Coordinates of C-alpha atoms and ligand atoms in Angstrom, one line a residue:
X1 CA 44.2 -38.6 43.5
X2 CA 45.0 -42.5 41.9
X3 CA 49.0 -43.0 42.2
X4 CA 48.2 -44.5 37.7
X5 CA 46.6 -40.6 37.7
X6 CA 49.5 -38.6 38.4
X7 CA 51.7 -39.8 35.5
X8 CA 54.7 -41.3 37.5
X9 CA 58.5 -41.9 35.8
X10 CA 60.9 -44.1 35.3
X11 CA 64.4 -43.9 34.2
X12 CA 67.0 -47.3 33.2
X13 CA 69.9 -46.6 32.7
X14 CA 71.7 -50.2 31.6
X15 CA 76.2 -50.8 31.4
X16 CA 76.9 -54.1 29.6
X17 CA 75.9 -57.0 27.2
X18 CA 72.2 -57.9 25.8
X19 CA 70.8 -60.1 28.4
X20 CA 71.1 -57.1 30.6
X21 CA 69.6 -54.4 28.1
X22 CA 67.0 -57.4 27.8
X23 CA 66.3 -57.5 31.3
X24 CA 65.7 -53.4 31.6
X25 CA 63.5 -54.2 28.8
X26 CA 61.3 -56.5 31.3
X27 CA 61.4 -54.0 33.7
X28 CA 60.2 -51.4 31.9
X29 CA 57.9 -53.9 30.9
X30 CA 57.0 -54.7 34.8
X31 CA 56.8 -50.6 35.7
X32 CA 54.3 -50.1 32.1
X33 CA 52.1 -53.0 33.4
X34 CA 52.0 -51.1 37.1
X35 CA 50.4 -47.3 35.3
X36 CA 54.3 -46.1 35.0
X37 CA 55.7 -43.9 32.1
X38 CA 58.9 -44.1 30.5
X39 CA 61.3 -41.2 30.9
X40 CA 63.6 -39.8 28.3
X41 CA 65.3 -37.7 30.9
X42 CA 66.6 -38.6 34.3
X43 CA 65.6 -35.2 35.9
X44 CA 62.5 -35.6 35.1
X45 CA 61.9 -39.7 36.9
X46 CA 59.9 -40.1 40.1
X47 CA 62.0 -43.5 40.0
X48 CA 65.6 -44.2 38.4
X49 CA 67.3 -47.9 38.3
X50 CA 71.3 -48.5 37.7
X51 CA 71.4 -51.8 35.7
X52 CA 75.1 -52.3 36.2
X53 CA 77.5 -54.4 34.6
X54 CA 80.8 -55.9 35.9
X55 CA 82.9 -57.8 33.2
X56 CA 85.4 -54.2 33.7
X57 CA 86.4 -52.2 36.3
X58 CA 85.7 -49.4 34.3
X59 CA 81.7 -50.3 33.9
X60 CA 81.8 -50.2 37.4
X61 CA 83.3 -46.9 37.9
X62 CA 80.7 -46.3 35.4
X63 CA 78.2 -46.9 38.1
X64 CA 80.1 -45.1 41.4
X65 CA 80.2 -41.4 39.3
X66 CA 76.3 -41.8 38.6
X67 CA 75.6 -42.7 41.6
X68 CA 77.0 -39.7 43.6
X69 CA 75.4 -37.3 40.8
X70 CA 72.6 -38.7 41.9
X71 CA 72.6 -36.6 45.5
X72 CA 71.6 -33.1 43.9
X73 CA 68.7 -35.1 42.1
X74 CA 67.9 -37.2 45.7
X75 CA 68.3 -33.4 47.4
X76 CA 66.2 -31.4 45.4
X77 CA 63.3 -33.9 45.0
X78 CA 63.5 -35.9 48.4
X79 CA 61.0 -38.7 47.3
X80 CA 62.6 -40.2 43.8
X81 CA 63.3 -43.5 43.9
X82 CA 66.9 -44.7 43.3
X83 CA 67.3 -48.3 42.4
X84 CA 70.4 -50.3 41.8
X85 CA 69.9 -53.9 40.4
X86 CA 72.5 -55.8 38.2
X87 CA 75.5 -58.2 37.5
X88 CA 77.7 -55.7 39.8
X89 CA 75.0 -56.3 43.1
X90 CA 76.2 -60.6 42.7
X91 CA 79.7 -59.1 43.9
X92 CA 80.2 -60.6 47.4
X93 CA 79.7 -56.9 49.4
X94 CA 78.8 -54.6 46.9
X95 CA 75.3 -54.3 48.1
X96 CA 76.0 -53.4 51.1
X97 CA 79.5 -50.8 49.9
X98 CA 76.8 -48.8 47.6
X99 CA 74.7 -48.6 50.7
X100 CA 77.3 -46.8 53.1
X101 CA 78.8 -45.1 50.3
X102 CA 75.2 -43.7 48.4
X103 CA 72.5 -44.0 51.4
X104 CA 70.1 -42.2 49.1
X105 CA 69.6 -45.8 46.9
X106 CA 66.1 -47.2 48.2
X107 CA 66.3 -50.4 46.2
X108 CA 69.1 -52.6 45.9
X109 CA 68.2 -57.2 44.0
X110 CA 70.3 -58.9 42.4
X111 CA 70.1 -60.9 38.7
X112 CA 68.1 -63.4 39.9
X113 CA 65.5 -61.5 41.9
X114 CA 64.1 -58.7 39.3
X115 CA 61.3 -60.1 38.7
X116 CA 59.9 -59.0 42.4
X117 CA 60.4 -55.4 41.9
X118 CA 57.4 -54.0 41.8
X119 CA 56.8 -55.9 45.3
X120 CA 59.9 -54.1 46.6
X121 CA 58.8 -50.8 45.5
X122 CA 55.6 -51.5 46.7
X123 CA 57.3 -52.1 50.2
X124 CA 59.2 -48.6 49.8
X125 CA 56.6 -46.6 48.7
X126 CA 53.9 -48.0 51.6
X127 CA 56.7 -48.7 54.5
X128 CA 59.1 -46.3 53.7
X129 CA 62.1 -48.8 54.1
X130 CA 65.2 -49.2 52.2
X131 CA 64.8 -52.5 50.8
X132 CA 68.2 -54.9 49.7
X133 CA 67.6 -58.7 49.0
X134 CA 69.7 -60.1 47.2
X135 CA 69.5 -64.2 46.4
X136 CA 72.7 -65.5 45.9
X137 CA 71.6 -68.9 43.9
X138 CA 69.9 -69.2 40.1
X139 CA 65.6 -69.7 41.1
X140 CA 63.3 -71.6 38.6
X141 CA 62.6 -69.6 35.2
X142 CA 60.3 -67.1 35.4
X143 CA 58.0 -67.4 32.2
X144 CA 55.8 -64.6 31.6
X145 CA 57.0 -61.6 33.1
X146 CA 56.4 -58.4 30.8
X147 CA 59.1 -56.7 28.0
X148 CA 58.8 -53.0 26.8
X149 CA 61.0 -54.0 23.5
X150 CA 63.4 -50.8 22.6
X151 CA 62.6 -51.6 19.2
X152 CA 59.2 -52.8 17.4
X153 CA 61.6 -54.2 14.6
X154 CA 63.3 -56.1 16.1
X155 CA 63.2 -58.5 19.8
X156 CA 65.9 -60.0 22.0
X157 CA 64.7 -63.2 23.1
X158 CA 67.0 -65.0 26.1
X159 CA 67.4 -69.0 25.3
X160 CA 68.9 -69.3 27.9
X161 CA 70.2 -68.3 31.2
X162 CA 74.3 -68.5 32.8
X163 CA 77.3 -69.8 32.0
X164 CA 79.1 -73.3 32.8
X165 CA 82.7 -72.5 31.8
X166 CA 84.6 -70.7 34.2
X167 CA 86.8 -68.4 31.9
X168 CA 89.3 -67.5 34.0
X169 CA 89.4 -64.2 33.3
X170 CA 85.8 -64.0 33.8
X171 CA 82.7 -63.2 37.0
X172 CA 80.0 -64.0 34.1
X173 CA 79.7 -67.6 36.0
X174 CA 79.6 -66.3 39.9
X175 CA 77.1 -62.9 38.7
X176 CA 75.1 -64.6 36.6
X177 CA 74.4 -68.6 38.1
X178 CA 74.8 -71.8 36.9
X179 CA 73.2 -72.6 33.2
X180 CA 69.4 -73.5 32.7
X181 CA 68.1 -73.5 29.3
X182 CA 64.1 -72.5 28.6
X183 CA 61.4 -74.7 27.6
X184 CA 61.4 -74.4 23.7
X185 CA 57.5 -74.1 23.7
X186 CA 58.4 -70.4 25.6
X187 CA 60.9 -69.5 23.3
X188 CA 58.5 -70.7 20.2
X189 CA 55.6 -69.0 21.7
X190 CA 57.8 -65.4 22.7
X191 CA 58.5 -65.4 19.1
X192 CA 55.0 -66.2 17.4
X193 CA 53.6 -63.2 20.1
X194 CA 56.5 -60.9 19.1
X195 CA 55.4 -61.2 14.4
X196 CA 51.7 -61.5 16.0
X197 CA 52.6 -57.8 17.0
X198 CA 55.0 -57.3 13.7
X199 CA 58.0 -57.9 14.4
X200 CA 60.3 -59.0 11.7
X201 CA 63.7 -60.4 13.9
X202 CA 64.5 -62.4 16.8
X203 CA 68.4 -62.4 19.0
X204 CA 68.6 -65.6 20.9
X205 CA 70.6 -64.7 24.1
X206 CA 72.8 -66.5 26.2
X207 CA 76.6 -66.9 27.3
X208 CA 77.1 -69.9 25.1
X209 CA 74.0 -70.1 23.2
X210 CA 75.7 -73.6 21.7
X211 CA 75.6 -75.2 25.1
X212 CA 70.8 -74.6 24.4
X213 CA 68.5 -77.4 25.6
X214 CA 70.7 -79.1 28.4
X215 CA 69.1 -80.6 31.2
X216 CA 65.7 -80.5 29.7
X217 CA 63.3 -82.8 29.0
X218 CA 62.7 -82.5 25.8
X219 CA 64.7 -84.1 23.2
X220 CA 66.8 -80.7 21.4
X221 CA 70.2 -78.5 21.7
X222 CA 70.4 -75.6 19.6
X223 CA 71.2 -77.0 16.0
X224 CA 67.1 -78.6 16.4
X225 CA 66.0 -75.4 18.4
X226 CA 66.6 -73.0 15.8
X227 CA 65.0 -75.6 13.1
X228 CA 62.1 -75.2 14.8
X229 CA 62.1 -71.3 15.3
X230 CA 62.9 -71.3 11.3
X231 CA 59.3 -72.5 11.0
X232 CA 58.0 -70.3 12.6
X233 CA 55.4 -68.2 9.8
X234 CA 55.7 -64.3 9.0
X235 CA 59.6 -64.0 10.7
X236 CA 62.1 -62.7 8.4
X237 CA 64.9 -63.3 11.1
X238 CA 66.8 -64.6 13.4
X239 CA 70.4 -64.1 14.7
X240 CA 71.5 -65.6 17.8
X241 CA 74.8 -64.8 20.5
X242 CA 77.4 -66.1 21.9
X243 CA 78.4 -68.8 20.3
X244 CA 81.4 -70.2 22.5
X245 CA 84.1 -71.7 20.0
X246 CA 84.3 -75.0 21.6
X247 CA 80.7 -76.1 20.8
X248 CA 79.7 -74.7 18.0
X249 CA 78.9 -77.5 15.8
X250 CA 78.1 -78.5 12.3
X251 CA 75.1 -78.5 13.2
X252 CA 74.0 -75.0 13.8
X253 CA 76.3 -74.8 10.8
X254 CA 74.2 -76.5 8.1
X255 CA 71.0 -75.4 10.4
X256 CA 72.1 -71.8 9.0
X257 CA 73.6 -73.0 5.7
X258 CA 69.8 -74.7 5.2
X259 CA 67.6 -72.7 7.2
X260 CA 66.1 -69.5 4.5
X261 CA 65.8 -67.2 8.3
X262 CA 68.8 -67.7 9.4
X263 CA 71.3 -64.9 8.7
X264 CA 74.4 -65.5 8.0
X265 CA 76.0 -64.2 11.1
X266 CA 78.1 -65.3 14.2
X267 CA 79.5 -64.2 16.6
X268 CA 82.6 -66.4 17.8
X269 CA 84.8 -64.7 20.3
X270 CA 88.3 -65.8 20.4
X271 CA 89.4 -63.6 22.6
X272 CA 93.5 -64.2 22.1
X273 CA 95.5 -66.0 19.2
X274 CA 98.3 -68.2 21.4
X275 CA 97.3 -71.5 22.4
X276 CA 99.4 -71.0 25.7
X277 CA 97.2 -68.0 26.8
X278 CA 94.0 -70.2 25.6
X279 CA 95.0 -72.3 28.3
X280 CA 95.6 -70.0 30.6
X281 CA 91.7 -68.7 30.4
X282 CA 90.5 -72.1 30.3
X283 CA 88.7 -72.1 26.7
X284 CA 89.1 -75.0 25.7
X285 CA 90.3 -74.4 22.0
X286 CA 93.1 -73.5 19.6
X287 CA 94.5 -71.3 17.7
X288 CA 94.5 -73.9 14.8
X289 CA 91.1 -75.9 15.3
X290 CA 89.6 -71.9 15.8
X291 CA 90.6 -71.0 12.4
X292 CA 90.1 -74.9 10.7
X293 CA 86.5 -73.9 12.4
X294 CA 86.5 -70.4 10.8
X295 CA 87.6 -72.2 7.2
X296 CA 84.7 -74.2 7.7
X297 CA 82.3 -71.4 8.5
X298 CA 83.0 -69.7 5.6
X299 CA 82.9 -72.9 2.8
X300 CA 80.1 -73.3 4.1
X301 CA 77.8 -70.6 4.8
X302 CA 79.0 -67.4 1.9
X303 CA 79.0 -64.1 2.5
X304 CA 78.8 -65.4 6.4
X305 CA 80.2 -62.2 8.7
X306 CA 82.1 -62.9 12.0
X307 CA 82.5 -60.6 14.8
X308 CA 84.4 -61.8 17.4
X309 CA 85.2 -60.6 21.3
X310 CA 89.2 -60.5 22.0
X311 CA 91.3 -59.8 25.2
X312 CA 94.6 -58.0 25.8
X313 CA 97.0 -57.7 28.4
X314 CA 96.0 -61.1 30.2
X315 CA 98.3 -62.7 33.1
X316 CA 101.4 -64.0 31.3
X317 CA 100.8 -62.0 27.5
X318 CA 104.0 -61.6 25.8
X319 CA 104.8 -59.6 22.4
X320 CA 105.1 -63.2 21.5
X321 CA 101.4 -64.0 22.1
X322 CA 100.1 -60.5 21.2
X323 CA 101.2 -61.3 18.3
X324 CA 99.8 -64.9 17.3
X325 CA 96.3 -62.8 18.4
X326 CA 97.8 -60.1 15.4
X327 CA 98.3 -63.2 12.8
X328 CA 94.6 -65.2 13.5
X329 CA 92.9 -61.5 13.2
X330 CA 94.4 -61.1 10.3
X331 CA 93.7 -64.6 8.8
X332 CA 89.9 -64.4 10.2
X333 CA 89.4 -60.9 8.8
X334 CA 86.3 -60.4 10.7
X335 CA 83.8 -57.5 10.2
X336 CA 83.5 -56.2 13.7
X337 CA 85.2 -57.2 16.8
X338 CA 84.7 -56.1 20.9
X339 CA 88.4 -55.2 21.6
X340 CA 89.1 -55.4 25.7
X341 CA 92.3 -54.2 27.8
X342 CA 92.1 -58.0 30.2
X343 CA 90.4 -56.3 33.7
X344 CA 91.3 -57.7 37.3
X345 CA 87.6 -59.0 38.4
X346 CA 88.3 -59.9 42.2
X347 CA 88.0 -63.0 43.0
X348 CA 88.4 -65.0 39.6
X349 CA 91.3 -67.2 39.0
X350 CA 93.4 -64.7 36.8
X351 CA 93.7 -62.2 39.1
X352 CA 95.3 -64.5 41.5
X353 CA 97.4 -65.5 38.5
X354 CA 101.2 -64.1 39.0
X355 CA 102.3 -61.5 35.7
X356 CA 100.0 -59.2 35.9
X357 CA 100.4 -57.5 32.3
X358 CA 101.9 -53.5 32.8
X359 CA 99.1 -51.4 31.9
X360 CA 101.9 -49.3 28.9
X361 CA 102.2 -52.8 27.6
X362 CA 98.6 -53.0 27.7
X363 CA 97.3 -50.4 25.9
X364 CA 100.7 -50.2 23.7
X365 CA 98.8 -53.9 22.4
X366 CA 95.3 -52.8 22.5
X367 CA 96.3 -49.5 20.0
X368 CA 97.8 -51.9 17.5
X369 CA 95.0 -54.2 18.3
X370 CA 92.5 -51.8 17.2
X371 CA 94.2 -50.7 14.3
X372 CA 94.5 -54.2 13.1
X373 CA 90.7 -54.7 13.3
X374 CA 89.7 -51.6 11.8
X375 CA 91.7 -52.5 8.6
X376 CA 89.6 -55.2 7.8
X377 CA 86.3 -54.0 9.1
X378 CA 86.9 -51.6 6.6
X379 CA 88.6 -54.1 3.6
X380 CA 84.9 -55.9 4.9
X381 CA 83.0 -53.1 4.5
X382 CA 84.1 -51.9 1.3
X383 CA 83.9 -55.5 -0.4
X384 CA 79.9 -54.1 -0.4
X385 CA 80.3 -51.6 -3.1
X386 CA 78.6 -51.5 -6.0
X387 CA 76.7 -54.4 -4.3
X388 CA 72.2 -54.6 -3.6
X389 CA 71.5 -55.9 -0.1
X390 CA 68.3 -56.7 1.7
X391 CA 67.9 -54.1 4.7
X392 CA 65.6 -55.0 7.3
X393 CA 64.3 -50.7 8.0
X394 CA 64.0 -50.1 11.6
X395 CA 63.1 -46.0 11.3
X396 CA 64.8 -43.0 10.6
X397 CA 68.9 -42.7 10.9
X398 CA 69.8 -41.2 14.3
X399 CA 72.0 -39.0 13.0
X400 CA 70.1 -37.7 9.7
X401 CA 66.9 -37.9 9.6
X402 CA 66.3 -38.0 6.1
X403 CA 67.9 -40.6 6.1
X404 CA 66.5 -44.6 6.4
X405 CA 68.4 -46.9 8.6
X406 CA 69.0 -50.6 9.3
X407 CA 70.8 -53.5 9.2
X408 CA 72.1 -56.2 6.7
X409 CA 71.3 -59.8 6.7
X410 CA 74.6 -59.9 7.9
X411 CA 75.0 -57.6 10.4
X412 CA 75.9 -54.5 8.0
X413 CA 74.4 -50.8 9.5
X414 CA 73.1 -49.0 6.0
X415 CA 71.9 -45.8 6.0
X416 CA 70.0 -45.5 3.2
X417 CA 67.8 -42.6 1.0
X418 CA 64.2 -43.9 -0.4
X419 CA 60.9 -43.8 -0.5
X420 CA 57.4 -44.8 0.6
X421 CA 59.1 -47.0 3.5
X422 CA 58.8 -47.8 6.6
X423 CA 60.1 -49.6 10.0
X424 CA 59.5 -53.3 9.1
X425 CA 60.3 -53.1 5.2
X426 CA 62.7 -55.2 3.7
X427 CA 64.0 -53.6 0.8
X428 CA 66.6 -54.2 -1.7
X429 CA 69.5 -51.2 -0.8
X430 CA 71.8 -50.4 -3.2
X431 CA 75.5 -49.9 -1.2
X432 CA 77.2 -46.4 -2.9
X433 CA 79.3 -46.8 -0.2
X434 CA 80.9 -48.0 2.8
X435 CA 82.4 -46.5 5.6
X436 CA 84.4 -47.4 8.4
X437 CA 81.4 -48.2 10.4
X438 CA 78.4 -48.0 8.0
X439 CA 77.5 -48.3 4.9
X440 CA 75.8 -45.9 2.4
X441 CA 73.1 -46.8 -0.1
X442 CA 70.2 -46.1 -2.4
X443 CA 67.2 -47.9 -1.9
X444 CA 66.2 -49.5 -4.9
Ligands
SAH1 N1 80.1 -65.2 26.6 C1 80.2 -64.2 26.3 C2 80.4 -62.9 26.4 C3 80.7 -62.9 27.9 S1 81.8 -61.8 28.3 C4 81.3 -64.7 25.7 O1 81.8 -66.1 26.3 O2 82.0 -64.8 25.1 C5 82.5 -60.2 26.8 C6 83.1 -60.1 26.6 O3 83.7 -59.3 27.5 C7 83.9 -61.5 26.8 O4 83.4 -61.9 25.8 C8 85.6 -60.7 27.2 O5 86.4 -60.6 26.2 C9 85.6 -59.4 28.1 N2 85.8 -59.8 28.9 C10 85.5 -60.7 30.1 N3 85.7 -60.6 30.9 C11 86.5 -59.3 30.7 C12 87.8 -59.1 31.9 N4 88.2 -59.7 33.1 N5 88.2 -58.1 31.3 C13 88.4 -58.3 29.9 N6 87.4 -57.7 29.2 C14 87.0 -59.4 29.7
SF4_2 FE1 82.4 -66.0 30.6 FE2 83.7 -67.3 29.8 FE3 80.7 -67.6 30.2 FE4 81.3 -66.3 28.4 S1 82.3 -68.6 28.3 S2 80.1 -65.7 29.8 S3 83.0 -65.3 28.5 S4 82.3 -67.8 31.2

C-alpha cells in the first residue's frame, strides 16, 4: 500500500513564543504536503514532534517531563517516530543530553534547519537511523516552505529572524541567531496570498520588528514596510510584535496613526521600571524615556492598547528597584502584561552576575506585580462597558458554543451573541460586561 493511503498522522506540541508557533505551522505544512494528517490526540499519532522553548527553565522542564511520558507510548507502538526541535536544541550539549536520557527519540534538529525535516524523516524511515543535525549558524532565509495555519482568519507572518540585542538575561540571540530581514516583496506576496485565501488579519513577527530592513538592499525600514502592507487590498487588520522600546520611533507611531489597517495595539516590553536594573539588563532606555514614549503613543493613537513583558527578580534587584517597576505599571496602565520570574539561563551574562535574588523574594514580588497588573487590566477592560466596538470574528467561543469569539482592533478578546455570523466577519458588538480577561457583548 502506498504510504499516503495509510492515513498517517502527526501530533505537534509547541512551547514558547509565536515564532515557535509559526515554525510548528511550517512543520505541519511540510507534513501535510507529504500526505500526513494532523491528529489532536497524541496517542493516535505516528509522528510526535516537540517544538521546544528555552527562554525560561520551566519551559525546559515541561519538555523533559513530556519526553519521559512518551517512553510508554513508544513501548506499545515501536514504529512511532519522535522528533524534538526548536530553541532548546540550539543549546550546547542539550541534544546529547536528550538522546542519552531519552533514547526513544528518533530525530533532533534545531531552529535553523527545520525546513529539512522531511529529509530527516525519510532517513529514519528508510535507513532506520537516529538523526541529529543542528546548525550552529543561521542559514539564508528559506522562502516557500508550506504553512498549515491554525486559523483561517488571522495569520502570523515572520518579517525577520534572530536578534542582535543581547539583553543579559536572554538566550534568544544564541538560539535564534543574528537579525535577518525578509525581502519586502516576499512578505507582501505572502500577505496577498493569504488575503486571496480569505485571511483578514496578519500579525507581523520578529524579535525586534523596529529594526526590520537592516542589511537589505532595498530602501526600506519598518515604518515603510507597514505603509506598504497597508496598501494590500482586502486585508483588514495588521498587528506586529515585538517592539523594543529603544527602537520604536515616531515614523512607526505615525504609520499606525495614519494607516487604517494598522491596529491600535503595541506590545512594548519594559522588563523593569528601575534604571539601575535596565542598565544591567542592557536594555538601552530608562524608565523616564519609556514613559515619554508611552505618553507620545497615547497622545497620537487614541484608544491604543499597550501590553508588555516584565521580569521580577533579576540579579541585584532590590525592593526599591521592584517598587520602581510597580510605579511604572501604575503609571502606564497596561491592557495586559506577561509577567515572569527571572530564570537563570546558562552562559548568559546575567547568570554570572552576583546577588542572585532569593526565590522567596522573587515570588513575593511576582505576586504583588500580578496583582497590580490585574488591577490595571480590569480597569482598562471596564472602559469598554456600554461601548460599541468592531470585532473580527474567529469562530465559536471555546467555552460556550452558543457564543462567538473574536478580537477588537486593539486586541481585546470578546465573547458575544449574535445571528448570521461567521468566522472572518467584521461585526459591531455592544460590550455589556467586562471580565478580567475578556469582554462579553451582543452583536448589533
Ligand atoms: N524579543 C522579545 C521577546 C523575547 S522572549 C522582546 O525583546 O521583548 C519573551 C520574554 O521572555 C521577554 O520579553 C522577557 O520578559 C522574558 N524572558 C526572557 N528571558 C528570560 C529569563 N531568563 N527569565 C525570565 N524571563 C525571561
Ligand atoms: Fe531577548 Fe532582548 Fe532580543 Fe528580546 S530583544 S529576544 S529580550 S535579547
